[in-house]
mmCIF file of C-alpha atoms in Angstrom:
data_model
loop_
_atom_site.group_PDB
_atom_site.id
_atom_site.type_symbol
_atom_site.label_atom_id
_atom_site.label_comp_id
_atom_site.label_asym_id
_atom_site.label_seq_id
_atom_site.Cartn_x
_atom_site.Cartn_y
_atom_site.Cartn_z
ATOM 1 C CA UNK A 96 16.046 -4.667 59.528
ATOM 2 C CA UNK A 97 13.069 -5.753 57.443
ATOM 3 C CA UNK A 98 11.681 -9.224 58.478
ATOM 4 C CA UNK A 99 11.720 -10.236 54.895
ATOM 5 C CA UNK A 100 15.350 -9.140 54.231
ATOM 6 C CA UNK A 101 16.271 -11.259 57.370
ATOM 7 C CA UNK A 102 14.707 -14.221 56.006
ATOM 8 C CA UNK A 103 16.199 -13.802 52.825
ATOM 9 C CA UNK A 104 19.630 -13.246 54.131
ATOM 10 C CA UNK A 105 19.615 -16.257 56.550
ATOM 11 C CA UNK A 106 21.836 -19.271 55.954
ATOM 12 C CA UNK A 107 18.757 -21.563 56.312
ATOM 13 C CA UNK A 108 17.153 -19.764 53.211
ATOM 14 C CA UNK A 109 20.337 -20.036 51.276
ATOM 15 C CA UNK A 110 20.697 -23.451 52.123
ATOM 16 C CA UNK A 111 17.200 -24.216 50.983
ATOM 17 C CA UNK A 112 17.565 -22.539 47.618
ATOM 18 C CA UNK A 113 20.713 -24.532 47.102
ATOM 19 C CA UNK A 114 19.101 -27.652 47.846
ATOM 20 C CA UNK A 115 16.330 -26.826 45.529
ATOM 21 C CA UNK A 116 18.723 -26.166 42.695
ATOM 22 C CA UNK A 117 20.646 -29.401 43.316
ATOM 23 C CA UNK A 118 17.519 -31.438 43.378
ATOM 24 C CA UNK A 119 16.544 -29.901 40.045
ATOM 25 C CA UNK A 120 19.901 -30.735 38.585
ATOM 26 C CA UNK A 121 19.575 -34.388 39.886
ATOM 27 C CA UNK A 122 16.154 -34.690 38.182
ATOM 28 C CA UNK A 123 17.177 -33.144 34.990
ATOM 29 C CA UNK A 124 20.257 -35.448 34.866
ATOM 30 C CA UNK A 125 18.085 -38.598 35.619
ATOM 31 C CA UNK A 126 15.720 -37.655 32.882
ATOM 32 C CA UNK A 127 18.323 -37.932 30.140
ATOM 33 C CA UNK A 128 18.283 -41.765 30.583
ATOM 34 C CA UNK A 129 14.860 -43.282 29.971
ATOM 35 C CA UNK A 130 15.600 -46.135 32.172
ATOM 36 C CA UNK A 131 16.905 -44.205 35.171
ATOM 37 C CA UNK A 132 13.951 -41.806 34.761
ATOM 38 C CA UNK A 133 11.412 -44.645 35.082
ATOM 39 C CA UNK A 134 13.198 -46.244 37.830
ATOM 40 C CA UNK A 135 14.026 -43.349 39.923
ATOM 41 C CA UNK A 136 12.385 -39.989 39.160
ATOM 42 C CA UNK A 137 8.869 -40.948 39.985
ATOM 43 C CA UNK A 138 9.925 -42.186 43.468
ATOM 44 C CA UNK A 139 12.179 -39.193 44.041
ATOM 45 C CA UNK A 140 9.269 -36.870 43.207
ATOM 46 C CA UNK A 141 6.985 -38.709 45.413
ATOM 47 C CA UNK A 142 9.390 -38.513 48.504
ATOM 48 C CA UNK A 143 9.862 -34.814 47.980
ATOM 49 C CA UNK A 144 6.284 -34.194 47.699
ATOM 50 C CA UNK A 145 5.470 -35.925 50.886
ATOM 51 C CA UNK A 146 8.437 -34.340 52.568
ATOM 52 C CA UNK A 147 10.543 -37.499 53.201
ATOM 53 C CA UNK A 148 14.252 -37.036 52.546
ATOM 54 C CA UNK A 149 15.368 -40.424 53.828
#
């Protein structure tokens, strides 16, 4: 089997794609409220950018 096909079909890849979609939905939801956006979105993006999920 093609190595790229194995990667794309792996459960880890599927989980990563789902995580990105859910994170995007969370950020979009937070952006609907200016107060929440100011308070949380910047911090969330900084943590994701640095690879910290805790």
